[in-house]
Tab-separated table of C-alpha atoms in Angstrom:
chain	number	residue	atom	x	y	z
A	538	UNK	CA	95.714	-5.271	-31.038
A	539	UNK	CA	94.958	-2.905	-33.919
A	540	UNK	CA	98.535	-1.578	-33.913
A	541	UNK	CA	99.946	-5.108	-33.947
A	542	UNK	CA	97.846	-6.018	-36.988
A	543	UNK	CA	98.882	-2.839	-38.765
A	544	UNK	CA	102.567	-3.583	-38.125
A	545	UNK	CA	102.080	-7.129	-39.398
A	546	UNK	CA	100.405	-5.780	-42.535
A	547	UNK	CA	103.189	-3.256	-43.217
A	548	UNK	CA	105.900	-5.882	-42.657
A	549	UNK	CA	104.250	-8.414	-44.981
A	550	UNK	CA	105.124	-8.883	-48.651
A	551	UNK	CA	102.540	-7.663	-51.172
A	552	UNK	CA	100.952	-11.136	-51.493
A	553	UNK	CA	100.633	-11.286	-47.689
A	554	UNK	CA	99.074	-7.817	-47.612
A	555	UNK	CA	96.523	-8.913	-50.220
A	556	UNK	CA	95.659	-11.973	-48.129
A	557	UNK	CA	95.339	-9.895	-44.948
A	558	UNK	CA	93.099	-7.356	-46.686
A	559	UNK	CA	90.909	-10.176	-48.020
A	560	UNK	CA	90.624	-11.677	-44.534
A	561	UNK	CA	89.742	-8.278	-43.105
A	562	UNK	CA	87.103	-7.811	-45.812
A	563	UNK	CA	85.599	-11.169	-44.887
A	564	UNK	CA	85.562	-10.142	-41.238
A	565	UNK	CA	83.742	-6.894	-42.094
A	566	UNK	CA	81.264	-8.784	-44.262
A	567	UNK	CA	80.410	-11.120	-41.371
A	568	UNK	CA	79.967	-8.158	-39.018
A	569	UNK	CA	77.722	-6.281	-41.431
A	570	UNK	CA	75.690	-9.039	-43.062
A	571	UNK	CA	75.129	-11.675	-40.373
A	572	UNK	CA	71.861	-13.325	-39.362
A	573	UNK	CA	70.249	-10.138	-38.022
A	574	UNK	CA	70.790	-8.458	-41.411
A	575	UNK	CA	68.723	-11.098	-43.214
A	576	UNK	CA	65.976	-10.970	-40.594
A	577	UNK	CA	65.755	-7.176	-40.820
A	578	UNK	CA	65.644	-7.289	-44.630
A	579	UNK	CA	62.722	-9.722	-44.400
A	580	UNK	CA	60.938	-7.442	-41.882
A	581	UNK	CA	61.463	-4.447	-44.160
A	582	UNK	CA	60.143	-6.309	-47.193
A	583	UNK	CA	57.108	-7.421	-45.182
A	584	UNK	CA	56.346	-3.903	-43.944
A	585	UNK	CA	57.093	-2.056	-47.188
A	586	UNK	CA	53.543	-2.125	-48.532
A	587	UNK	CA	51.587	-2.051	-45.273
A	588	UNK	CA	48.682	0.386	-45.166
A	589	UNK	CA	49.666	3.645	-43.479
A	590	UNK	CA	47.653	2.976	-40.311
A	591	UNK	CA	49.270	-0.458	-39.797
A	592	UNK	CA	52.731	0.958	-40.483
A	593	UNK	CA	52.192	3.763	-37.964
A	594	UNK	CA	50.965	1.214	-35.403
A	595	UNK	CA	54.091	-0.902	-35.958
A	596	UNK	CA	56.334	2.151	-35.652
A	597	UNK	CA	54.642	3.251	-32.421
A	598	UNK	CA	54.945	-0.248	-30.891
A	599	UNK	CA	58.652	-0.343	-31.721
A	600	UNK	CA	59.143	3.184	-30.391
A	601	UNK	CA	57.481	2.211	-27.111
A	602	UNK	CA	59.775	-0.823	-26.775
A	603	UNK	CA	62.788	1.410	-27.413
A	604	UNK	CA	61.631	4.063	-24.923
A	605	UNK	CA	61.028	1.436	-22.236
A	606	UNK	CA	64.470	-0.072	-22.855
A	607	UNK	CA	66.119	3.360	-22.637
A	608	UNK	CA	64.300	4.360	-19.434
A	609	UNK	CA	65.141	1.052	-17.752
A	610	UNK	CA	68.744	0.483	-18.875
A	611	UNK	CA	70.376	3.754	-19.984
A	612	UNK	CA	71.645	6.035	-17.183
A	613	UNK	CA	70.972	9.263	-19.121
A	614	UNK	CA	67.310	8.378	-19.651
A	615	UNK	CA	66.834	6.963	-16.124
A	616	UNK	CA	68.140	10.252	-14.678
A	617	UNK	CA	66.080	12.312	-17.118
A	618	UNK	CA	62.967	10.307	-16.271
A	619	UNK	CA	63.397	10.994	-12.545
A	620	UNK	CA	64.275	14.658	-13.091
A	621	UNK	CA	61.270	15.353	-15.344
A	622	UNK	CA	58.840	12.935	-13.707
A	623	UNK	CA	58.234	11.174	-17.017
A	624	UNK	CA	57.851	7.384	-17.178
A	625	UNK	CA	57.975	5.268	-20.293
A	626	UNK	CA	54.187	4.784	-20.238
A	627	UNK	CA	53.838	8.549	-20.728
A	628	UNK	CA	55.142	8.143	-24.282
A	629	UNK	CA	52.044	6.667	-25.897
A	630	UNK	CA	52.106	8.615	-29.169
A	631	UNK	CA	54.528	10.472	-31.405
A	632	UNK	CA	53.205	13.739	-29.991
A	633	UNK	CA	54.359	12.591	-26.537
A	634	UNK	CA	57.988	12.709	-27.685
A	635	UNK	CA	57.823	16.437	-26.915
A	636	UNK	CA	57.949	15.430	-23.249
A	637	UNK	CA	61.552	14.319	-23.742
A	638	UNK	CA	64.491	16.705	-24.029
A	639	UNK	CA	66.477	16.922	-27.248
A	640	UNK	CA	69.821	15.171	-26.789
A	641	UNK	CA	72.655	17.321	-28.084
A	642	UNK	CA	75.911	16.031	-29.506
A	643	UNK	CA	77.755	17.741	-26.670
A	644	UNK	CA	75.752	15.609	-24.193
A	645	UNK	CA	77.120	12.506	-25.910
A	646	UNK	CA	80.660	13.851	-26.098
A	647	UNK	CA	80.758	15.046	-22.476
A	648	UNK	CA	79.828	11.734	-20.874
A	649	UNK	CA	79.297	8.949	-23.414
A	650	UNK	CA	79.135	6.302	-20.661
A	651	UNK	CA	75.767	7.728	-19.539
A	652	UNK	CA	74.319	6.589	-22.886
A	653	UNK	CA	75.423	2.949	-22.652
A	654	UNK	CA	72.683	0.448	-21.899
A	655	UNK	CA	73.306	-1.940	-19.023
A	656	UNK	CA	71.573	-4.619	-21.117
A	657	UNK	CA	74.767	-5.171	-23.112
A	658	UNK	CA	78.253	-6.066	-21.975
A	659	UNK	CA	80.800	-3.488	-23.064
A	660	UNK	CA	82.837	-6.211	-24.777
A	661	UNK	CA	79.920	-7.029	-27.092
A	662	UNK	CA	79.741	-3.457	-28.417
A	663	UNK	CA	81.597	-1.990	-31.369
A	664	UNK	CA	82.632	1.653	-31.247
A	665	UNK	CA	81.753	3.573	-34.406
A	666	UNK	CA	82.311	7.197	-35.370
A	667	UNK	CA	80.542	9.686	-37.560
A	668	UNK	CA	82.664	11.327	-40.238
A	669	UNK	CA	82.643	14.703	-38.512
A	670	UNK	CA	81.782	16.598	-41.697
A	671	UNK	CA	79.833	19.180	-39.661
A	672	UNK	CA	82.525	19.545	-37.015
A	673	UNK	CA	83.950	17.097	-34.495
A	674	UNK	CA	83.295	13.388	-35.124
A	675	UNK	CA	80.863	11.704	-32.740
A	676	UNK	CA	81.604	8.286	-31.235
A	677	UNK	CA	78.949	5.827	-30.128
A	678	UNK	CA	78.569	2.079	-29.589
A	679	UNK	CA	76.498	-0.515	-31.427
A	680	UNK	CA	75.913	-4.184	-30.814
A	681	UNK	CA	76.167	-6.550	-33.773
A	682	UNK	CA	72.404	-6.574	-34.334
A	683	UNK	CA	72.224	-2.763	-34.490
A	684	UNK	CA	75.156	-2.653	-36.909
A	685	UNK	CA	73.512	-5.251	-39.169
A	686	UNK	CA	70.171	-3.448	-38.911
A	687	UNK	CA	71.896	-0.278	-40.081
A	688	UNK	CA	73.328	-2.073	-43.130
A	689	UNK	CA	69.926	-3.616	-43.909
A	690	UNK	CA	68.395	-0.149	-44.047
């Protein structure tokens, strides 16, 4: 599909190219600044001036939700959990993160499918890449909410 759009763009007159670029810009804007973006901005504004203890509590709660999600739906973390005998309840503090192995970029490059959550359909995910300024670019997938959350930050 991407190649077809590129051929259409190249074959179009300048005015058509301008229109296509504007449409593409609108498409990107919708992807980046949809409803999740506004919700995340509101959450960030609400948490910006929380006392340190409340902010740390919020961060820990969100970390625990993320860890549980990863252990239950991501093959890499399910396998790691079984191999190390660590369950998501074992991660009750930031210090407990030491119980988890460091994921290396090569792990992601070797078998990226092992890092995809079964909670999302593959068709709902957008593949994004790092720039590769420190070496080889890294590809990973985001759902629309994660992409908008990234832009909110």
